[in-house]
Tab-separated table of C-alpha atoms in Angstrom:
chain	number	residue	atom	x	y	z
A	1	UNK	CA	181.804	238.204	-64.422
A	2	UNK	CA	181.616	234.848	-62.702
A	3	UNK	CA	181.243	231.539	-64.533
A	4	UNK	CA	178.737	230.376	-61.928
A	5	UNK	CA	175.192	230.985	-63.075
A	6	UNK	CA	172.912	232.174	-60.251
A	7	UNK	CA	169.939	229.999	-59.459
A	8	UNK	CA	166.429	231.196	-60.294
A	9	UNK	CA	165.954	232.059	-56.601
A	10	UNK	CA	168.714	234.679	-56.726
A	11	UNK	CA	167.394	237.472	-58.912
A	12	UNK	CA	165.230	238.367	-61.854
A	13	UNK	CA	165.858	240.833	-64.658
A	14	UNK	CA	163.881	244.056	-64.829
A	15	UNK	CA	162.121	244.408	-68.184
A	16	UNK	CA	163.495	241.060	-69.393
A	17	UNK	CA	161.401	241.243	-72.559
A	18	UNK	CA	163.120	244.503	-73.456
A	19	UNK	CA	166.612	242.997	-73.379
A	20	UNK	CA	168.146	242.696	-76.856
A	21	UNK	CA	167.884	239.103	-78.136
A	22	UNK	CA	171.514	239.402	-79.300
A	23	UNK	CA	172.549	239.565	-75.639
A	24	UNK	CA	170.838	236.265	-74.794
A	25	UNK	CA	172.239	232.735	-74.841
A	26	UNK	CA	170.516	230.323	-77.231
A	27	UNK	CA	170.873	227.525	-74.667
A	28	UNK	CA	169.540	229.034	-71.421
A	29	UNK	CA	167.559	231.898	-73.049
A	30	UNK	CA	169.015	234.282	-70.453
A	31	UNK	CA	171.433	237.222	-70.879
A	32	UNK	CA	175.004	235.998	-71.329
A	33	UNK	CA	177.197	235.188	-68.360
A	34	UNK	CA	180.907	235.017	-69.299
A	35	UNK	CA	180.076	234.907	-73.042
A	36	UNK	CA	182.314	232.866	-75.350
A	37	UNK	CA	182.341	232.549	-79.123
A	38	UNK	CA	182.862	229.221	-80.912
A	39	UNK	CA	185.922	229.397	-83.156
A	40	UNK	CA	184.326	227.182	-85.814
A	41	UNK	CA	181.271	229.342	-86.494
A	42	UNK	CA	181.299	232.439	-84.281
A	43	UNK	CA	178.063	231.693	-82.412
A	44	UNK	CA	178.037	232.958	-78.829
A	45	UNK	CA	176.891	231.249	-75.619
A	46	UNK	CA	177.404	231.429	-71.866
A	47	UNK	CA	180.676	229.685	-71.049
A	48	UNK	CA	179.090	227.312	-68.535
A	49	UNK	CA	176.165	226.570	-70.861
A	50	UNK	CA	178.369	225.530	-73.794
A	51	UNK	CA	180.684	223.483	-71.553
A	52	UNK	CA	177.657	221.569	-70.284
A	53	UNK	CA	176.337	221.228	-73.847
A	54	UNK	CA	179.598	219.708	-75.111
A	55	UNK	CA	179.275	216.941	-72.532
A	56	UNK	CA	176.199	215.781	-74.434
A	57	UNK	CA	177.073	216.737	-78.016
A	58	UNK	CA	180.229	217.970	-79.844
A	59	UNK	CA	178.320	220.296	-82.179
A	60	UNK	CA	177.269	223.947	-82.122
A	61	UNK	CA	173.717	224.202	-80.670
A	62	UNK	CA	172.767	226.766	-83.328
A	63	UNK	CA	174.265	225.597	-86.641
A	64	UNK	CA	175.147	221.989	-85.672
A	65	UNK	CA	178.694	222.241	-87.023
A	66	UNK	CA	181.195	219.895	-85.384
A	67	UNK	CA	182.999	222.125	-82.892
A	68	UNK	CA	185.400	219.902	-80.939
A	69	UNK	CA	189.002	219.782	-82.167
A	70	UNK	CA	192.044	217.786	-81.063
A	71	UNK	CA	195.806	218.284	-81.220
A	72	UNK	CA	198.540	215.689	-80.820
A	73	UNK	CA	200.730	216.153	-77.742
A	74	UNK	CA	203.211	213.603	-76.428
A	75	UNK	CA	201.844	210.965	-78.823
A	76	UNK	CA	198.267	211.380	-77.602
A	77	UNK	CA	195.260	213.393	-78.715
A	78	UNK	CA	194.273	216.278	-76.443
A	79	UNK	CA	190.979	218.156	-76.724
A	80	UNK	CA	191.421	221.888	-77.302
A	81	UNK	CA	189.067	224.655	-76.211
A	82	UNK	CA	186.837	225.360	-79.244
A	83	UNK	CA	185.853	228.832	-78.031
A	84	UNK	CA	187.307	232.206	-77.095
A	85	UNK	CA	186.093	234.710	-74.515
A	86	UNK	CA	184.099	237.729	-75.678
A	87	UNK	CA	185.965	240.767	-74.369
A	88	UNK	CA	184.411	243.449	-76.564
A	89	UNK	CA	183.792	246.358	-74.186
A	90	UNK	CA	180.525	247.461	-75.767
A	91	UNK	CA	179.062	243.966	-75.218
A	92	UNK	CA	180.371	243.372	-71.692
A	93	UNK	CA	179.274	246.862	-70.604
A	94	UNK	CA	175.713	246.239	-71.794
A	95	UNK	CA	175.587	242.966	-69.884
A	96	UNK	CA	177.106	244.475	-66.743
A	97	UNK	CA	174.573	247.321	-66.696
A	98	UNK	CA	171.493	245.112	-66.908
A	99	UNK	CA	169.240	245.838	-63.922
A	100	UNK	CA	168.029	243.051	-61.647
A	101	UNK	CA	165.837	242.641	-58.565
A	102	UNK	CA	166.846	240.491	-55.605
A	103	UNK	CA	164.151	237.890	-54.982
A	104	UNK	CA	165.211	237.517	-51.347
A	105	UNK	CA	165.144	241.084	-50.024
A	106	UNK	CA	163.229	242.669	-52.937
A	107	UNK	CA	165.915	245.325	-53.504
A	108	UNK	CA	165.678	246.537	-57.093
A	109	UNK	CA	167.701	248.445	-59.708
A	110	UNK	CA	170.884	246.507	-58.932
A	111	UNK	CA	173.352	246.494	-61.813
A	112	UNK	CA	174.249	242.891	-62.583
A	113	UNK	CA	177.969	243.633	-62.273
A	114	UNK	CA	177.287	244.605	-58.638
A	115	UNK	CA	175.317	241.456	-57.848
A	116	UNK	CA	178.107	239.731	-55.927
A	117	UNK	CA	178.523	242.844	-53.764
A	118	UNK	CA	174.801	242.748	-52.993
A	119	UNK	CA	175.004	239.048	-52.116
A	120	UNK	CA	177.592	239.805	-49.430
A	121	UNK	CA	175.290	242.279	-47.664
A	122	UNK	CA	171.788	241.004	-48.501
A	123	UNK	CA	169.901	240.817	-45.187
A	124	UNK	CA	167.670	237.961	-46.357
A	125	UNK	CA	170.419	235.707	-47.714
A	126	UNK	CA	171.069	232.588	-45.659
A	127	UNK	CA	174.475	232.352	-44.032
A	128	UNK	CA	176.248	230.012	-41.641
A	129	UNK	CA	177.875	230.861	-38.326
A	130	UNK	CA	181.483	232.145	-38.569
A	131	UNK	CA	182.293	229.392	-36.070
A	132	UNK	CA	181.036	226.623	-38.367
A	133	UNK	CA	184.582	225.237	-38.442
A	134	UNK	CA	184.119	224.575	-34.711
A	135	UNK	CA	180.982	222.527	-35.464
A	136	UNK	CA	178.367	225.227	-34.858
A	137	UNK	CA	175.371	224.053	-36.899
A	138	UNK	CA	173.456	227.353	-36.922
A	139	UNK	CA	172.165	228.606	-40.260
A	140	UNK	CA	169.904	231.580	-40.829
A	141	UNK	CA	169.485	234.918	-42.579
A	142	UNK	CA	172.180	237.557	-42.359
A	143	UNK	CA	169.836	239.886	-40.472
A	144	UNK	CA	169.538	237.331	-37.631
A	145	UNK	CA	173.261	236.562	-37.457
A	146	UNK	CA	174.072	239.253	-34.876
A	147	UNK	CA	171.493	237.906	-32.425
A	148	UNK	CA	172.910	234.403	-32.837
A	149	UNK	CA	176.499	235.545	-32.245
A	150	UNK	CA	175.481	237.105	-28.926
A	151	UNK	CA	174.607	233.654	-27.566
A	152	UNK	CA	176.843	231.346	-29.628
A	153	UNK	CA	179.279	229.512	-27.354
A	154	UNK	CA	181.333	228.325	-30.333
A	155	UNK	CA	181.793	231.883	-31.604
A	156	UNK	CA	182.775	233.160	-28.158
A	157	UNK	CA	185.370	230.389	-27.861
A	158	UNK	CA	186.790	231.030	-31.333
A	159	UNK	CA	189.460	233.640	-30.363
A	160	UNK	CA	190.914	231.371	-27.671
A	161	UNK	CA	190.844	228.340	-29.973
A	162	UNK	CA	192.488	230.302	-32.799
A	163	UNK	CA	195.219	231.375	-30.395
A	164	UNK	CA	195.771	227.751	-29.384
A	165	UNK	CA	195.927	226.755	-33.061
A	166	UNK	CA	198.587	229.405	-33.680
A	167	UNK	CA	200.570	228.191	-30.674
A	168	UNK	CA	200.269	224.605	-31.896
A	169	UNK	CA	201.559	225.643	-35.318
A	170	UNK	CA	204.537	227.352	-33.668
A	171	UNK	CA	205.245	224.278	-31.529
A	172	UNK	CA	205.071	222.036	-34.612
A	173	UNK	CA	207.591	224.254	-36.411
A	174	UNK	CA	209.944	224.078	-33.417
A	175	UNK	CA	209.405	220.305	-33.207
A	176	UNK	CA	210.346	219.886	-36.871
A	177	UNK	CA	213.450	222.024	-36.359
A	178	UNK	CA	214.458	219.879	-33.376
A	179	UNK	CA	213.878	216.699	-35.394
A	180	UNK	CA	216.127	218.057	-38.137
A	181	UNK	CA	218.769	218.987	-35.560
A	182	UNK	CA	218.631	215.505	-34.019
A	183	UNK	CA	218.946	213.917	-37.463
A	184	UNK	CA	221.992	216.074	-38.254
A	185	UNK	CA	223.597	215.225	-34.909
A	186	UNK	CA	222.944	211.514	-35.436
A	187	UNK	CA	224.676	211.751	-38.815
A	188	UNK	CA	227.623	213.552	-37.222
A	189	UNK	CA	227.893	210.891	-34.513
A	190	UNK	CA	227.763	208.151	-37.154
A	191	UNK	CA	230.416	209.952	-39.175
A	192	UNK	CA	232.707	210.397	-36.165
A	193	UNK	CA	232.315	206.753	-35.142
A	194	UNK	CA	233.297	205.671	-38.646
A	195	UNK	CA	236.121	208.215	-38.600
A	196	UNK	CA	237.499	206.870	-35.284
A	197	UNK	CA	237.291	203.409	-36.894
A	198	UNK	CA	237.591	201.335	-33.691
A	199	UNK	CA	240.751	203.176	-32.687
A	200	UNK	CA	242.351	203.125	-36.131
A	201	UNK	CA	241.598	206.774	-36.867
A	202	UNK	CA	241.304	207.544	-40.554
A	203	UNK	CA	243.645	210.064	-42.133
A	204	UNK	CA	244.037	211.845	-45.442
A	205	UNK	CA	247.535	210.450	-45.909
A	206	UNK	CA	248.964	207.042	-45.186
A	207	UNK	CA	249.819	206.283	-41.570
A	208	UNK	CA	252.008	203.366	-42.645
A	209	UNK	CA	254.388	202.742	-45.487
A	210	UNK	CA	252.554	203.205	-48.777
A	211	UNK	CA	253.590	199.713	-49.788
A	212	UNK	CA	251.733	198.347	-46.744
A	213	UNK	CA	248.572	200.373	-47.445
A	214	UNK	CA	245.687	198.438	-48.979
A	215	UNK	CA	244.670	201.617	-50.817
A	216	UNK	CA	247.985	201.892	-52.683
A	217	UNK	CA	247.136	201.009	-56.276
A	218	UNK	CA	250.230	202.502	-57.912
A	219	UNK	CA	251.903	199.110	-58.285
A	220	UNK	CA	248.798	197.498	-59.746
A	221	UNK	CA	248.089	199.241	-63.035
A	222	UNK	CA	246.124	196.344	-64.497
A	223	UNK	CA	243.077	196.845	-62.259
A	224	UNK	CA	240.835	199.812	-61.555
A	225	UNK	CA	240.250	199.198	-57.862
A	226	UNK	CA	237.125	200.481	-56.138
A	227	UNK	CA	236.658	200.666	-52.372
A	228	UNK	CA	233.568	200.623	-50.159
A	229	UNK	CA	232.870	203.914	-48.344
A	230	UNK	CA	231.895	203.304	-44.700
A	231	UNK	CA	229.328	206.125	-44.734
A	232	UNK	CA	227.390	205.884	-48.002
A	233	UNK	CA	228.167	202.198	-48.706
A	234	UNK	CA	229.063	203.070	-52.286
A	235	UNK	CA	232.097	201.721	-54.141
A	236	UNK	CA	234.373	204.586	-55.196
A	237	UNK	CA	237.723	204.770	-57.038
A	238	UNK	CA	240.904	205.512	-55.072
A	239	UNK	CA	241.089	209.140	-56.175
A	240	UNK	CA	237.670	209.767	-54.576
A	241	UNK	CA	238.751	208.546	-51.128
A	242	UNK	CA	239.259	211.452	-48.706
A	243	UNK	CA	240.013	209.568	-45.462
A	244	UNK	CA	241.311	206.085	-44.860
A	245	UNK	CA	243.005	203.743	-42.426
A	246	UNK	CA	245.755	201.936	-44.273
A	247	UNK	CA	244.627	198.504	-43.116
A	248	UNK	CA	240.984	199.341	-42.543
A	249	UNK	CA	238.036	201.300	-43.848
A	250	UNK	CA	237.657	204.513	-45.821
A	251	UNK	CA	235.353	207.516	-46.332
A	252	UNK	CA	234.788	209.098	-49.727
A	253	UNK	CA	235.204	212.799	-50.517
A	254	UNK	CA	231.466	213.346	-51.101
A	255	UNK	CA	230.580	212.130	-47.601
A	256	UNK	CA	233.224	214.347	-45.989
A	257	UNK	CA	232.034	217.457	-47.816
A	258	UNK	CA	228.349	216.692	-47.219
A	259	UNK	CA	229.054	216.376	-43.489
A	260	UNK	CA	231.289	219.452	-43.241
A	261	UNK	CA	230.199	222.215	-45.586
A	262	UNK	CA	232.660	224.650	-43.968
A	263	UNK	CA	236.105	224.182	-45.534
A	264	UNK	CA	237.796	225.284	-42.297
A	265	UNK	CA	236.136	222.384	-40.476
A	266	UNK	CA	237.369	220.004	-43.174
A	267	UNK	CA	240.920	221.319	-42.850
A	268	UNK	CA	240.767	220.870	-39.070
A	269	UNK	CA	239.508	217.314	-39.543
A	270	UNK	CA	242.286	216.444	-41.977
A	271	UNK	CA	245.079	218.153	-40.065
């Protein structure tokens, strides 16, 4: 059953006076919709009715006991739901089987549990044009909808417009893929330019005597040297440097592996 209470223009109960008082909400005086029971006292109300009531007062409408409770979560008080849903089959079945009459088309003997089904086919219910998303402003009863659709330009254009929307979505996906490809290629170009290093191509091992290499820290045990990676601009220790030019710049291991996920490509680069 829905939480949304129908308006008085929707339907009326057949033999409302004969409906058991125990099946009626003390707030709206109508048969329960989505009945809930207060944990503090056990009194039952429509879920939407009691939620609206608690906005005005934190007490049970029947016995006036304080019903709102709080629990402490993350150093703050959070309001808890002071009610539980009524799921007793004998109660919900009685409510579902109540008979109603549609006040729009005058159809009668509709079980309340089938009301939403009736709403979807009621000839007298007001509906909007299926092409309302295209700015068609028509509104009328369901029984007049077919006649409107025969002359509605918006509705007749809808298939073509939907096809264009689908094509646009496809183009946008392709565009995003191309943008990602361009971004990846730009990163590769940047990496290769740094790797070429103005003609002093970086290598995994020293191209000069280790003693002449600025990255040789073996003879300087008193300092923990860190070097600036040309790609990520982060300072890294010597053991994290993957490529370097002995008298120039360097690239850290993380940048190499993020650029070349395939280990064969990395081996080719380092060879």
